[in-house]
Amino acid sequence: MADFSLRRTQMVFTLSLITSVISVVYIFIALSLKLDNLVSLHLICISFYLLCAYFSWKGNLIESRIIYLVILNIGIVTSASYVGQEGGMEFMFMYSMCLPFMIFSFNREKIFIFLFCITAIILWATLYISDFNLIVNSKIDVEQAAKFIYPVSIIMTLFLVTFQLFYYSHLNFKNFSSIHNYREDAIEASNAKSNFLSTMSHEIRTPLNAVIGLSHILGDNNPRKDQVQNIEALNYSGKILLNLLNNVLDFSKMQSTKIQLDNIPTDLLSATKQIKKIHETSCLKKGIIMNLKIDNDIPMIWLDIVRFNQVINNLVSNAIKFTDKGSVTLRIKKEQQTENTLTLLTEVIDTGIGIPKEKQKTIWEAFTQASSSTNRLYGGTGLGLPIVKSIVNSMNSDVKIDSLIGNGSRFYFKLDLKIASEKEFQKTTEKKVHNFEGKTILLVEDNLINVMVAKQILEKAKLNVDVANDGLAAVNMVKEKHYDTILMDIQMPIMDGYEASVEIRKFNSKIPILALSASVFMEVKDRINESGMNGFIFKPFEPEDLLNQIEVTINS
C-alpha cells in the first residue's frame, strides 16, 4: 500500500464494486431473455471483480488492477461476440481504453498503460474484422439485442466513463485539499522553526556580544605581555562559540539557500595561530597531542577566513572527540602556486577509532553518525560534517576521507585561491581614524552588559552616547533632542525596535537608524527595511565594523 497512491487504491476498489453491480444488471437481463451462457459469464466476472475489490482493499494493487482489466476485456469481448453488433457491448471498450491512464502511474507503469490500451484497441478491431464471431458464431435474436441489450450497453458505457472521470476528479480534489492543508501546516512549522531559531540566536548572541566586545576592550587597554595571549584566546573562544551557534543556523539555511562567502585578503598563518591554543586543553584532558603544521611561505590569499576556520574547527573538534590516544594533526600546505593563484591542501589527521568504509558516505548526512553506539559514547548532534561539506562545496571543492577501523581518519580538501597583494591586505586590516568629534548617538539597548560594552567602544571613539533601555523611551528622547545616529536593538520590552522606528519615522524621516540585530534570518532583514531603518549590524560585532558603519551612516 505504501508504494501506491491511495487515490488509485480507492478507485480500483470502487470500480470493482460498481462493475460487479453492472454485471448483476446484465444477469437479470440475460435471465429475462433466457440467455444462460451470458448469465454464467457474468457470474464468473462478478466473482473476479469482488476478488479485485478484496485485493485492492488489502493493498495488493498490482494484482487487483491486472485481474480487473483482464476480466473486463474478456467480459466485453465475449459478451459482444455473443450478442452481436446490434447489442452495442463493444462500446464498453471506450471505458476499457481510458481506464489504464487512471489506475496506473504514468511515470512508473507506462508499460501497463500501453499494454492494456493496445489490448482494448486490438480486441475491438478484431471483433469488427471477425464480424463479431471472435468467440462464438451463434448470436442471440437481433431484435432482442437491439431492443434490450443495446440501450443498456450505451447507458452503462456512458455511466462508467462519466463515473470514472467524476470520481477521479473527486479523489484529486480531496488529495489537493489535503496537500494544501499539509502545505499550510508545513509553512506554520517552518515559521515556528524560524521564530525559535531567531529567538535562540538573539538570546545566545546577546551575551556573546558582551564576551567578544569585552575581549576587544581588554586588548585595546594596553595589557601586559603575559596577558595578550590569554586575551586573544578569550576573543577567539568567543568566536568559536559563535561558530557553534552558526552551525545550527547554517544547517537551517543550507537546506534552502547556498552559503554566501565573504572573501577578504588573509594572512593564513596569523589567522589560524589560535587554533592550537583553543583545542590544546581538550587534547591534554584526553592525553593526546595536538600538532599544527602550516607552511610558513603561504602568501596572502583571498579567503572567507570565518568559514574556513569554521570548517577547521569542526574537523579538529571531531578528530579530538573520536581520538583517545595518539595525536590530532592539522596540516595546511601549498601544493601549486602561480603568479596569481594558489592551490591549498588542508588536512586533519587523527589516530582515533576510524570510520567503516560502508559508513563513509552516510556521515555527511545531517543528524547521522557512524553508528548508534558512537552517538552514545561520544555524543554530538551530527551537524558538524554536513555543514563542513556544505561550506567546502560553496568554495568549489569537496571534502574527502581516508579511514580504516582502528587506524584513524584523514579528512582533506584542496582550495584554488587567488593571491592577494600586500596593499590589498593592508587596506582591509589598517585601522581607520574616525572623526566623531561633537557627534551624539542614541544607543537603544535593554541588556545592561551590552550597554556597558557598547558605551566603552563608542566613547573611546569620541562619540557622545545617550542610552534608552526600551523603544518607547527612545521615541520620547528623539522628540526632545537631536541625534546624529540611533543604534536600535530589535527585541526589547515595552516597545520593540521595529515599532519604535515606525513611531520615529512619523515625525523624523531623516535621522539614520541602524538596527542591532542578533538574528540572521531574511524575515528580520525584511522587517528592518519595512520599519524605516537605514541598515543593520549583526551581534556580536567587531568594534571596527561598528564604527565604520556609523561613520558611513553619519556621512551619508
Phi, psi and omega in degrees: 000323184295336184275350186237158179290137177298328179299317180292322178299312180297322183292315179297318179299312183293315181295326177298318179291318180297316180295327176298318179296319179296321177297324176298319178300315179295328178296316179296320177295317180296322178295319181292332179263004179059046179256082187297322181297320179293324177297313181298317180302312185285334173295317177298317180298318181301316181299321179288323178297319178294325176296320177298317179300318180295314180300314181294323178296326179278353179096003178274073192286326181298309181298315184296320181290317181296312180299317182300311183290324177296310181295321179300312181293321177296317180298317181293311185293323179291314180297317181295321178294326183283319184268344179085177183296329182294339182279342176069015182294334184295341179293344177295342178295338175299317177294318182295326180287324183281328189302319181304328179292336182272324190255356176243150177282127181292333181281316188260338191231040180303322184299322179291319178300312181298312184299313185284327175294313179298320179301314180297318180295316181297316180297319180296312181297319181295326177300312181293319180297320182274007182056041177062028177250027186293320183255310180230155179264330181277137182243160174283172181303131182301318182295319178295318179299315182290323186279320187253315186283316186303307182298323179295319180297316180296314181298315182293322177298311179299319180297313182295316179296315180294314180299317180302313182292313183291320181292321178294321177296320179297315179296321177297318180299316178297319181294315180292327175296318178296318179299319179299317179295318178298320179297316179298319178296319180295319178297317179297317179295320179296319178296320178297319179297315180297318179297318180297311181295323179295316179295313180297320178302315181295315184294326181276319183292332183297306176292331178295326176300321179292318181299310182291320179297316180294324178294325176294317181297317178299319180293332181273351184261040176049063179290161175293159182300323181287349179264340188301313184295321179293321179294318178297321178294321177298315179297317181293323178298321176299321179289327176296317178297320175297323178299318178297319177296318180297330178303314181293315181292321180295323178299320179295317183287322188288348177289334185236337183225157178279142179293131179268131181265149177235085183284132177225157174300127189227135168267101190297320181299316180289322185288338183250006187293337183276350186300315181296317182296322181294317187267351185296324180299316178297323180293318181297322179298326181267356180073030178244166184257138175255118179252135177236114183236103181236128179303134181283341186259022176286124182284177174297137182227158173273118186204143170279091188293330179295313179291322179298315178294327177298317178297311182299314182295322176296315181292318180293316178301318178298315182298316179296319182301320186259015178241120181255343176207153181103234187207164170235128185236128170255120181237126176234120181216153177273139181257313180223146178217132172246191181296324186241350184229162181214136172258120185249127177257124178244128182229139169238115187241132177228167177247036186276209190285341181079170183232129178301146183302321183289346180258358187287349174265323185285338182295345179276354179275146183297142177063022182245138172233173187300327177199166179294327179293327176301316180295319180294319184282320189248346180072198180103160183267339186080019180259338187302308183292319176302324180287321174304311181300317181296317181292313181296323176298321179293341175268014178063042177215179179227141174275131179244161184221135169241124183204146173225143179303126178084352183244012176084185184222155175228112174260132182209154176206154179246140177238131172266113189238154175273143178277135179260149179277161178299324181295317178296321180294315180297324182297323182274340184258340183290141180279129179282149174265116184265140177249090181251019183303125177080001181271141181240136183233144176256119178261116181253104187205133182265345180272117188293327178293317178295326176298314180300313182296310183296320180298318180296318179296314184290317182291329177295333178271015176070027175266141171275130188238125167252151185237134170237135185265000174203168185295322181295316177299322179297317180300315181294323181290323179292330178293330187262342187215150177276134175233144179282330179204151174243130170260111191248114172291155184270307185262111181216158176285169178067298177215125182281176185294326179298308184295320179298319180295319178299317180294320179295321181294343178290332181236352179214105184265354187257331186297128180290136177236122177251126179281136170259101188244134174263006180252144181249014186273146183299327181300321179293316178300319180296317180293326177299314179293319182295329183276359174095013177281158186265348181175184181213151177235125182282139169268143353283143184251155171280132181309319182295321178296319179298312182293321178299316181295320178296317180297316179299317183294316181295317183290334181275000000 
